[in-house]
mmCIF file of C-alpha atoms in Angstrom:
data_model
loop_
_atom_site.group_PDB
_atom_site.id
_atom_site.type_symbol
_atom_site.label_atom_id
_atom_site.label_comp_id
_atom_site.label_asym_id
_atom_site.label_seq_id
_atom_site.Cartn_x
_atom_site.Cartn_y
_atom_site.Cartn_z
ATOM 1 C CA UNK A 182 172.218 46.131 143.893
ATOM 2 C CA UNK A 183 170.425 45.881 140.569
ATOM 3 C CA UNK A 184 166.725 46.657 140.557
ATOM 4 C CA UNK A 185 166.253 45.635 136.935
ATOM 5 C CA UNK A 186 164.006 42.710 137.938
ATOM 6 C CA UNK A 187 160.659 44.027 139.115
ATOM 7 C CA UNK A 188 158.898 43.694 142.441
ATOM 8 C CA UNK A 189 155.293 42.558 142.132
ATOM 9 C CA UNK A 190 152.764 44.280 144.394
ATOM 10 C CA UNK A 191 149.679 42.107 144.677
ATOM 11 C CA UNK A 192 146.784 44.252 145.874
ATOM 12 C CA UNK A 193 148.387 47.413 144.503
ATOM 13 C CA UNK A 194 145.070 49.235 144.165
ATOM 14 C CA UNK A 195 144.373 49.179 147.910
ATOM 15 C CA UNK A 196 145.144 51.952 150.388
ATOM 16 C CA UNK A 197 148.365 50.389 151.708
ATOM 17 C CA UNK A 198 149.275 49.004 148.294
ATOM 18 C CA UNK A 199 149.477 52.486 146.827
ATOM 19 C CA UNK A 200 151.864 53.620 149.565
ATOM 20 C CA UNK A 201 154.028 50.565 148.844
ATOM 21 C CA UNK A 202 154.130 51.183 145.100
ATOM 22 C CA UNK A 203 155.125 54.806 145.736
ATOM 23 C CA UNK A 204 157.953 53.738 148.064
ATOM 24 C CA UNK A 205 159.260 51.147 145.589
ATOM 25 C CA UNK A 206 159.289 53.736 142.809
ATOM 26 C CA UNK A 207 161.006 56.247 145.095
ATOM 27 C CA UNK A 208 163.803 53.717 145.705
ATOM 28 C CA UNK A 209 164.242 52.989 142.010
ATOM 29 C CA UNK A 210 162.575 49.577 141.747
ATOM 30 C CA UNK A 211 160.755 48.468 138.637
ATOM 31 C CA UNK A 212 157.193 47.654 139.710
ATOM 32 C CA UNK A 213 154.554 45.227 138.513
ATOM 33 C CA UNK A 214 151.102 45.996 139.875
ATOM 34 C CA UNK A 215 148.744 43.066 140.216
ATOM 35 C CA UNK A 216 145.354 42.143 141.621
ATOM 36 C CA UNK A 217 141.948 40.982 140.523
ATOM 37 C CA UNK A 218 140.571 44.273 139.117
ATOM 38 C CA UNK A 219 142.203 44.747 135.716
ATOM 39 C CA UNK A 220 140.359 47.993 134.961
ATOM 40 C CA UNK A 221 141.443 49.639 138.199
ATOM 41 C CA UNK A 222 145.021 48.476 137.659
ATOM 42 C CA UNK A 223 145.050 50.058 134.203
ATOM 43 C CA UNK A 224 143.755 53.340 135.657
ATOM 44 C CA UNK A 225 146.582 53.394 138.196
ATOM 45 C CA UNK A 226 149.126 52.515 135.524
ATOM 46 C CA UNK A 227 147.939 55.488 133.479
ATOM 47 C CA UNK A 228 148.356 57.693 136.560
ATOM 48 C CA UNK A 229 151.827 56.415 137.484
ATOM 49 C CA UNK A 230 153.130 55.860 133.957
ATOM 50 C CA UNK A 231 156.112 53.653 134.829
ATOM 51 C CA UNK A 232 154.552 50.423 136.124
ATOM 52 C CA UNK A 233 153.598 47.167 134.418
ATOM 53 C CA UNK A 234 150.114 45.692 134.814
ATOM 54 C CA UNK A 235 149.572 41.962 135.309
ATOM 55 C CA UNK A 236 146.095 41.099 136.613
ATOM 56 C CA UNK A 237 145.760 37.882 138.611
ATOM 57 C CA UNK A 238 143.295 36.184 140.925
ATOM 58 C CA UNK A 239 144.051 33.898 143.843
ATOM 59 C CA UNK A 240 141.712 31.203 142.523
ATOM 60 C CA UNK A 241 143.720 30.974 139.275
ATOM 61 C CA UNK A 242 147.243 29.710 139.971
ATOM 62 C CA UNK A 243 148.330 30.171 136.355
ATOM 63 C CA UNK A 244 147.427 33.872 136.474
ATOM 64 C CA UNK A 245 149.558 34.273 139.603
ATOM 65 C CA UNK A 246 152.422 32.469 137.888
ATOM 66 C CA UNK A 247 152.193 34.879 134.961
ATOM 67 C CA UNK A 248 152.135 37.851 137.331
ATOM 68 C CA UNK A 249 155.305 36.684 139.101
ATOM 69 C CA UNK A 250 157.211 35.532 136.004
ATOM 70 C CA UNK A 251 160.733 36.985 135.978
ATOM 71 C CA UNK A 252 160.100 39.051 139.115
ATOM 72 C CA UNK A 253 162.594 39.590 141.937
ATOM 73 C CA UNK A 254 160.088 39.453 144.797
ATOM 74 C CA UNK A 255 156.398 39.737 145.591
ATOM 75 C CA UNK A 256 154.660 41.873 148.203
ATOM 76 C CA UNK A 257 151.146 40.769 149.091
ATOM 77 C CA UNK A 258 148.996 43.576 150.467
ATOM 78 C CA UNK A 259 145.612 42.172 149.422
ATOM 79 C CA UNK A 260 143.521 41.118 152.358
ATOM 80 C CA UNK A 261 141.843 39.209 153.775
ATOM 81 C CA UNK A 262 145.070 37.212 153.993
ATOM 82 C CA UNK A 263 143.155 34.152 155.092
ATOM 83 C CA UNK A 264 142.086 34.079 151.420
ATOM 84 C CA UNK A 265 145.107 35.493 149.559
ATOM 85 C CA UNK A 266 148.067 34.436 151.684
ATOM 86 C CA UNK A 267 148.310 30.767 150.769
ATOM 87 C CA UNK A 268 147.911 31.111 146.996
ATOM 88 C CA UNK A 269 150.416 33.973 146.721
ATOM 89 C CA UNK A 270 152.971 32.234 148.975
ATOM 90 C CA UNK A 271 152.668 29.108 146.835
ATOM 91 C CA UNK A 272 153.147 31.138 143.648
ATOM 92 C CA UNK A 273 156.242 32.775 145.146
ATOM 93 C CA UNK A 274 157.692 29.384 146.050
ATOM 94 C CA UNK A 275 157.031 28.103 142.521
ATOM 95 C CA UNK A 276 158.806 31.178 141.162
ATOM 96 C CA UNK A 277 161.638 30.876 143.719
ATOM 97 C CA UNK A 278 161.337 34.501 144.836
ATOM 98 C CA UNK A 279 160.959 36.145 148.276
ATOM 99 C CA UNK A 280 157.452 36.676 149.597
ATOM 100 C CA UNK A 281 156.449 39.437 152.002
ATOM 101 C CA UNK A 282 152.994 40.375 153.220
ATOM 102 C CA UNK A 283 151.399 42.965 155.475
ATOM 103 C CA UNK A 284 148.922 40.668 157.208
ATOM 104 C CA UNK A 285 147.612 41.755 160.600
ATOM 105 C CA UNK A 286 145.279 38.735 160.817
ATOM 106 C CA UNK A 287 146.517 36.530 163.653
ATOM 107 C CA UNK A 288 145.165 33.247 162.289
ATOM 108 C CA UNK A 289 146.424 33.945 158.760
ATOM 109 C CA UNK A 290 149.921 34.520 160.125
ATOM 110 C CA UNK A 291 149.737 31.345 162.201
ATOM 111 C CA UNK A 292 148.797 29.458 159.034
ATOM 112 C CA UNK A 293 151.735 30.878 157.064
ATOM 113 C CA UNK A 294 154.218 29.712 159.697
ATOM 114 C CA UNK A 295 152.541 26.324 160.089
ATOM 115 C CA UNK A 296 151.741 25.501 156.469
ATOM 116 C CA UNK A 297 154.794 26.776 154.576
ATOM 117 C CA UNK A 298 157.785 26.438 156.895
ATOM 118 C CA UNK A 299 159.001 23.178 155.371
ATOM 119 C CA UNK A 300 158.346 24.103 151.742
ATOM 120 C CA UNK A 301 160.025 27.504 152.104
ATOM 121 C CA UNK A 302 163.029 25.966 153.866
ATOM 122 C CA UNK A 303 163.464 23.349 151.132
ATOM 123 C CA UNK A 304 163.131 26.039 148.463
ATOM 124 C CA UNK A 305 165.675 28.205 150.340
ATOM 125 C CA UNK A 306 163.250 31.072 149.827
ATOM 126 C CA UNK A 307 162.520 33.784 152.410
ATOM 127 C CA UNK A 308 158.879 34.213 153.389
ATOM 128 C CA UNK A 309 158.139 37.055 155.828
ATOM 129 C CA UNK A 310 154.528 37.431 156.974
ATOM 130 C CA UNK A 311 153.234 40.467 158.900
ATOM 131 C CA UNK A 312 156.031 42.728 157.662
ATOM 132 C CA UNK A 313 153.930 45.750 158.591
ATOM 133 C CA UNK A 314 152.977 48.129 161.370
ATOM 134 C CA UNK A 315 151.216 45.335 163.259
ATOM 135 C CA UNK A 316 153.347 42.237 163.675
ATOM 136 C CA UNK A 317 156.499 43.501 162.014
ATOM 137 C CA UNK A 318 157.289 46.752 163.818
ATOM 138 C CA UNK A 319 156.499 45.325 167.247
ATOM 139 C CA UNK A 320 158.616 42.250 166.554
ATOM 140 C CA UNK A 321 161.565 44.396 165.458
ATOM 141 C CA UNK A 322 161.266 46.545 168.588
ATOM 142 C CA UNK A 323 161.064 43.514 170.893
ATOM 143 C CA UNK A 324 164.065 41.940 169.146
ATOM 144 C CA UNK A 325 166.078 45.160 169.421
ATOM 145 C CA UNK A 326 165.150 45.600 173.085
ATOM 146 C CA UNK A 327 166.222 42.058 173.954
ATOM 147 C CA UNK A 328 169.643 42.513 172.380
ATOM 148 C CA UNK A 329 171.791 39.545 173.419
ATOM 149 C CA UNK A 330 169.009 37.965 175.457
ATOM 150 C CA UNK A 331 167.697 34.709 174.024
ATOM 151 C CA UNK A 332 164.753 34.570 176.416
ATOM 152 C CA UNK A 333 162.572 36.852 178.521
ATOM 153 C CA UNK A 334 159.656 36.402 180.894
ATOM 154 C CA UNK A 335 157.248 38.753 179.140
ATOM 155 C CA UNK A 336 157.072 41.232 176.282
ATOM 156 C CA UNK A 337 154.630 44.150 176.391
ATOM 157 C CA UNK A 338 153.746 46.035 173.186
ATOM 158 C CA UNK A 339 151.634 49.167 173.767
ATOM 159 C CA UNK A 340 150.100 51.074 170.845
ATOM 160 C CA UNK A 341 149.526 54.770 171.508
ATOM 161 C CA UNK A 342 147.546 55.789 168.428
ATOM 162 C CA UNK A 343 146.030 59.265 168.368
ATOM 163 C CA UNK A 344 143.107 57.854 166.353
ATOM 164 C CA UNK A 345 142.327 54.946 164.059
ATOM 165 C CA UNK A 346 140.397 55.523 160.873
ATOM 166 C CA UNK A 347 140.307 51.991 159.432
ATOM 167 C CA UNK A 348 140.401 51.249 155.728
ATOM 168 C CA UNK A 349 137.850 48.998 154.075
ATOM 169 C CA UNK A 350 140.541 46.309 153.978
ATOM 170 C CA UNK A 351 141.110 46.554 157.718
ATOM 171 C CA UNK A 352 137.393 46.146 158.359
ATOM 172 C CA UNK A 353 137.111 43.162 155.998
ATOM 173 C CA UNK A 354 140.104 41.414 157.571
ATOM 174 C CA UNK A 355 138.696 42.049 161.040
ATOM 175 C CA UNK A 356 135.408 40.449 160.080
ATOM 176 C CA UNK A 357 137.198 37.347 158.767
ATOM 177 C CA UNK A 358 139.216 37.014 161.973
ATOM 178 C CA UNK A 359 136.096 37.509 164.100
ATOM 179 C CA UNK A 360 134.328 34.745 162.189
ATOM 180 C CA UNK A 361 137.292 32.362 162.406
ATOM 181 C CA UNK A 362 137.350 32.818 166.188
ATOM 182 C CA UNK A 363 133.571 32.510 166.504
ATOM 183 C CA UNK A 364 133.622 35.898 168.200
ATOM 184 C CA UNK A 365 136.113 34.869 170.870
ATOM 185 C CA UNK A 366 139.193 36.847 171.866
ATOM 186 C CA UNK A 367 142.782 35.607 171.901
ATOM 187 C CA UNK A 368 145.879 36.025 174.063
ATOM 188 C CA UNK A 369 149.385 34.551 174.108
ATOM 189 C CA UNK A 370 150.243 33.162 177.531
ATOM 190 C CA UNK A 371 152.087 30.121 178.877
ATOM 191 C CA UNK A 372 153.707 29.768 175.471
ATOM 192 C CA UNK A 373 150.484 29.211 173.478
ATOM 193 C CA UNK A 374 147.634 31.096 171.863
ATOM 194 C CA UNK A 375 144.571 30.917 174.102
ATOM 195 C CA UNK A 376 141.018 31.691 173.005
ATOM 196 C CA UNK A 377 138.686 33.102 175.632
ATOM 197 C CA UNK A 378 135.530 35.112 176.330
ATOM 198 C CA UNK A 379 136.897 37.477 178.979
ATOM 199 C CA UNK A 380 135.624 41.045 178.812
ATOM 200 C CA UNK A 381 137.805 43.879 177.630
ATOM 201 C CA UNK A 382 139.522 45.740 180.454
ATOM 202 C CA UNK A 383 141.150 49.161 180.601
ATOM 203 C CA UNK A 384 144.322 50.192 182.391
ATOM 204 C CA UNK A 385 146.825 53.041 182.253
ATOM 205 C CA UNK A 386 150.078 52.779 180.308
ATOM 206 C CA UNK A 387 152.939 55.199 180.905
ATOM 207 C CA UNK A 388 154.220 56.047 177.433
ATOM 208 C CA UNK A 389 157.412 58.090 177.023
ATOM 209 C CA UNK A 390 156.914 61.849 176.980
ATOM 210 C CA UNK A 391 155.298 63.795 175.486
ATOM 211 C CA UNK A 392 152.471 61.237 175.362
ATOM 212 C CA UNK A 393 152.689 60.276 179.034
ATOM 213 C CA UNK A 394 150.043 58.247 180.846
ATOM 214 C CA UNK A 395 147.194 57.062 178.628
ATOM 215 C CA UNK A 396 144.249 54.718 179.068
ATOM 216 C CA UNK A 397 144.677 51.550 176.995
ATOM 217 C CA UNK A 398 142.675 48.406 176.316
ATOM 218 C CA UNK A 399 144.549 45.496 177.871
ATOM 219 C CA UNK A 400 144.905 42.344 175.751
ATOM 220 C CA UNK A 401 143.907 44.137 172.569
ATOM 221 C CA UNK A 402 145.742 41.354 170.812
ATOM 222 C CA UNK A 403 147.608 42.023 167.573
ATOM 223 C CA UNK A 404 149.866 39.984 165.263
ATOM 224 C CA UNK A 405 152.873 40.464 167.574
ATOM 225 C CA UNK A 406 151.607 37.419 169.508
ATOM 226 C CA UNK A 407 152.520 35.350 166.442
ATOM 227 C CA UNK A 408 155.708 37.023 165.221
ATOM 228 C CA UNK A 409 157.530 37.510 168.536
ATOM 229 C CA UNK A 410 157.249 33.947 169.902
ATOM 230 C CA UNK A 411 158.010 32.491 166.460
ATOM 231 C CA UNK A 412 161.708 33.086 167.190
ATOM 232 C CA UNK A 413 162.101 34.353 170.757
ATOM 233 C CA UNK A 414 161.637 32.361 173.962
ATOM 234 C CA UNK A 415 159.026 34.676 175.468
ATOM 235 C CA UNK A 416 156.125 32.700 176.986
ATOM 236 C CA UNK A 417 153.898 35.739 177.405
ATOM 237 C CA UNK A 418 153.319 38.513 174.857
ATOM 238 C CA UNK A 419 150.822 41.207 175.814
ATOM 239 C CA UNK A 420 149.598 43.945 173.493
ATOM 240 C CA UNK A 421 147.636 47.077 174.363
ATOM 241 C CA UNK A 422 145.716 49.689 172.367
ATOM 242 C CA UNK A 423 144.938 53.315 173.188
ATOM 243 C CA UNK A 424 141.285 53.591 174.187
ATOM 244 C CA UNK A 425 140.589 56.362 171.657
ATOM 245 C CA UNK A 426 141.889 54.269 168.763
ATOM 246 C CA UNK A 427 140.011 51.159 169.897
ATOM 247 C CA UNK A 428 136.774 53.135 170.020
ATOM 248 C CA UNK A 429 137.378 54.520 166.533
ATOM 249 C CA UNK A 430 137.854 50.992 165.211
ATOM 250 C CA UNK A 431 134.716 49.708 166.955
ATOM 251 C CA UNK A 432 132.554 52.521 165.607
ATOM 252 C CA UNK A 433 131.105 51.465 162.260
ATOM 253 C CA UNK A 434 130.722 55.065 161.103
ATOM 254 C CA UNK A 435 134.368 56.041 161.585
ATOM 255 C CA UNK A 436 135.484 57.273 158.139
ATOM 256 C CA UNK A 437 138.482 55.984 156.222
ATOM 257 C CA UNK A 438 141.808 57.850 156.477
ATOM 258 C CA UNK A 439 142.049 61.209 154.708
ATOM 259 C CA UNK A 440 145.348 62.606 153.375
ATOM 260 C CA UNK A 441 146.730 65.784 154.928
ATOM 261 C CA UNK A 442 150.159 66.044 153.286
ATOM 262 C CA UNK A 443 151.914 65.609 149.959
ATOM 263 C CA UNK A 444 152.778 61.994 150.805
ATOM 264 C CA UNK A 445 149.127 61.093 151.231
ATOM 265 C CA UNK A 446 149.429 60.471 154.960
ATOM 266 C CA UNK A 447 146.607 61.084 157.415
ATOM 267 C CA UNK A 448 147.065 63.208 160.545
ATOM 268 C CA UNK A 449 147.165 60.092 162.746
ATOM 269 C CA UNK A 450 150.268 59.837 164.928
ATOM 270 C CA UNK A 451 151.502 56.839 166.852
ATOM 271 C CA UNK A 452 153.883 55.645 169.534
ATOM 272 C CA UNK A 453 154.733 51.959 169.818
ATOM 273 C CA UNK A 454 156.233 51.331 173.246
ATOM 274 C CA UNK A 455 157.858 47.972 173.978
ATOM 275 C CA UNK A 456 158.913 46.733 177.397
ATOM 276 C CA UNK A 457 160.587 43.346 177.872
ATOM 277 C CA UNK A 458 161.366 41.834 181.257
ATOM 278 C CA UNK A 459 163.701 39.021 182.265
ATOM 279 C CA UNK A 460 163.796 38.495 186.021
ATOM 280 C CA UNK A 461 164.232 41.914 187.625
ATOM 281 C CA UNK A 462 165.692 43.556 184.520
ATOM 282 C CA UNK A 463 163.572 45.573 182.070
ATOM 283 C CA UNK A 464 164.485 46.970 178.679
ATOM 284 C CA UNK A 465 162.521 49.394 176.533
ATOM 285 C CA UNK A 466 162.341 50.285 172.834
ATOM 286 C CA UNK A 467 160.028 52.882 171.322
ATOM 287 C CA UNK A 468 159.039 54.082 167.856
ATOM 288 C CA UNK A 469 157.198 57.294 166.893
ATOM 289 C CA UNK A 470 155.685 58.183 163.548
ATOM 290 C CA UNK A 471 152.733 59.289 161.430
ATOM 291 C CA UNK A 472 150.048 57.099 159.814
ATOM 292 C CA UNK A 473 150.154 53.367 160.487
ATOM 293 C CA UNK A 474 149.253 52.524 156.882
ATOM 294 C CA UNK A 475 151.823 54.843 155.335
ATOM 295 C CA UNK A 476 154.677 53.666 157.570
ATOM 296 C CA UNK A 477 154.042 50.077 156.475
ATOM 297 C CA UNK A 478 155.472 51.004 153.060
ATOM 298 C CA UNK A 479 159.054 51.749 154.169
ATOM 299 C CA UNK A 480 158.914 48.742 156.512
ATOM 300 C CA UNK A 481 158.009 46.304 153.762
ATOM 301 C CA UNK A 482 160.175 47.861 151.036
ATOM 302 C CA UNK A 483 163.212 47.962 153.326
ATOM 303 C CA UNK A 484 162.620 44.254 153.923
ATOM 304 C CA UNK A 485 162.523 43.500 150.206
ATOM 305 C CA UNK A 486 165.607 45.595 149.521
ATOM 306 C CA UNK A 487 167.555 43.763 152.226
ATOM 307 C CA UNK A 488 166.438 40.329 151.049
ATOM 308 C CA UNK A 489 167.496 41.066 147.491
ATOM 309 C CA UNK A 490 170.848 42.366 148.771
ATOM 310 C CA UNK A 491 171.406 39.225 150.858
ATOM 311 C CA UNK A 492 171.208 41.143 154.160
ATOM 312 C CA UNK A 493 169.288 38.416 155.942
ATOM 313 C CA UNK A 494 169.917 36.132 158.897
ATOM 314 C CA UNK A 495 167.888 33.098 157.864
ATOM 315 C CA UNK A 496 165.664 31.717 155.122
ATOM 316 C CA UNK A 497 162.285 30.027 154.927
ATOM 317 C CA UNK A 498 159.342 31.421 156.897
ATOM 318 C CA UNK A 499 160.538 33.937 159.481
ATOM 319 C CA UNK A 500 159.350 37.088 161.183
ATOM 320 C CA UNK A 501 161.013 40.464 160.695
ATOM 321 C CA UNK A 502 163.020 40.185 163.917
ATOM 322 C CA UNK A 503 164.378 36.775 162.915
ATOM 323 C CA UNK A 504 165.112 37.660 159.301
ATOM 324 C CA UNK A 505 166.944 40.952 159.867
ATOM 325 C CA UNK A 506 169.266 42.764 162.259
ATOM 326 C CA UNK A 507 166.452 44.472 164.145
ATOM 327 C CA UNK A 508 168.280 47.534 165.496
ATOM 328 C CA UNK A 509 170.017 48.256 162.184
ATOM 329 C CA UNK A 510 166.747 47.789 160.294
ATOM 330 C CA UNK A 511 164.857 50.208 162.548
ATOM 331 C CA UNK A 512 167.547 52.881 162.357
ATOM 332 C CA UNK A 513 167.498 52.646 158.559
ATOM 333 C CA UNK A 514 163.879 53.812 158.521
ATOM 334 C CA UNK A 515 164.735 57.424 159.374
ATOM 335 C CA UNK A 516 163.006 59.806 158.501
ATOM 336 C CA UNK A 517 159.884 57.638 158.314
ATOM 337 C CA UNK A 518 160.249 56.514 161.901
ATOM 338 C CA UNK A 519 161.921 57.842 165.041
ATOM 339 C CA UNK A 520 163.215 55.156 167.381
ATOM 340 C CA UNK A 521 164.738 55.019 170.853
ATOM 341 C CA UNK A 522 166.603 51.766 171.442
ATOM 342 C CA UNK A 523 168.528 50.526 174.506
ATOM 343 C CA UNK A 524 171.676 49.766 172.499
#
């Protein structure tokens, strides 16, 4: 596969954006870094030395068109995606190139599926929202666990994070989602998103060893409630979060992630444990790794590489599990991710 045409990273100066640029460069892609802060982009270009700078703002469609001109694909990692998602998707469709984002915002992902399905299908252009730790990884694990099943009664996605030091972008996106919901919480049950005011509840989740039994927040709802039911007949998707990580996120004074290794990763570890049930039969799929922000980079770059190589199952707007062979995709992420799959 030729990588002569560049991949544009919109939001390249952010925490996750830098991981993504590094992964693209590691795989031999030419990279265009873009975003609204031209001075910061130039500083990063001077540091990296082998990237092209094309500043652009989401309120200026012509600047986005210039940023994407001649590119092979665009990765949007600039939140809040309620603000950036639509304009960058539209620019990608005008350019006729694949679009991928790392949105964890539930409502922003709902909007991408609802607002751009027809346009992306007509343009025969792949658009993959939530191709990240939240939304993408869980969807791939659920898809791999289901195997030949086309339907299941329920899918559980439990997040066993050792800690959660949120970035400024995570906090900003969370505030936007909170405002859009008027402070209400959300669940996916009976085949629809439901907004409610129920209190948070704790329960125990039995993760695979060595993690074992851990207290989790039940219905700590993440983007999996959008991605999974977008292509699988699962009327109930439940997500859970380790109590320690949820408390870190809620605490306003929790610091941002700090690097502890040469790759820039934090010391955060994670287990994502998926359990799907159809009747009396249960299947499980699990992923282990380090740093939820860092692992988003190989997830999203693997997606771009496969789209440019034609290793896709559909076109238009689709989740990771619908767009790719889920089990093969997950196994390709070694050594970034360790997975245990039922097949």
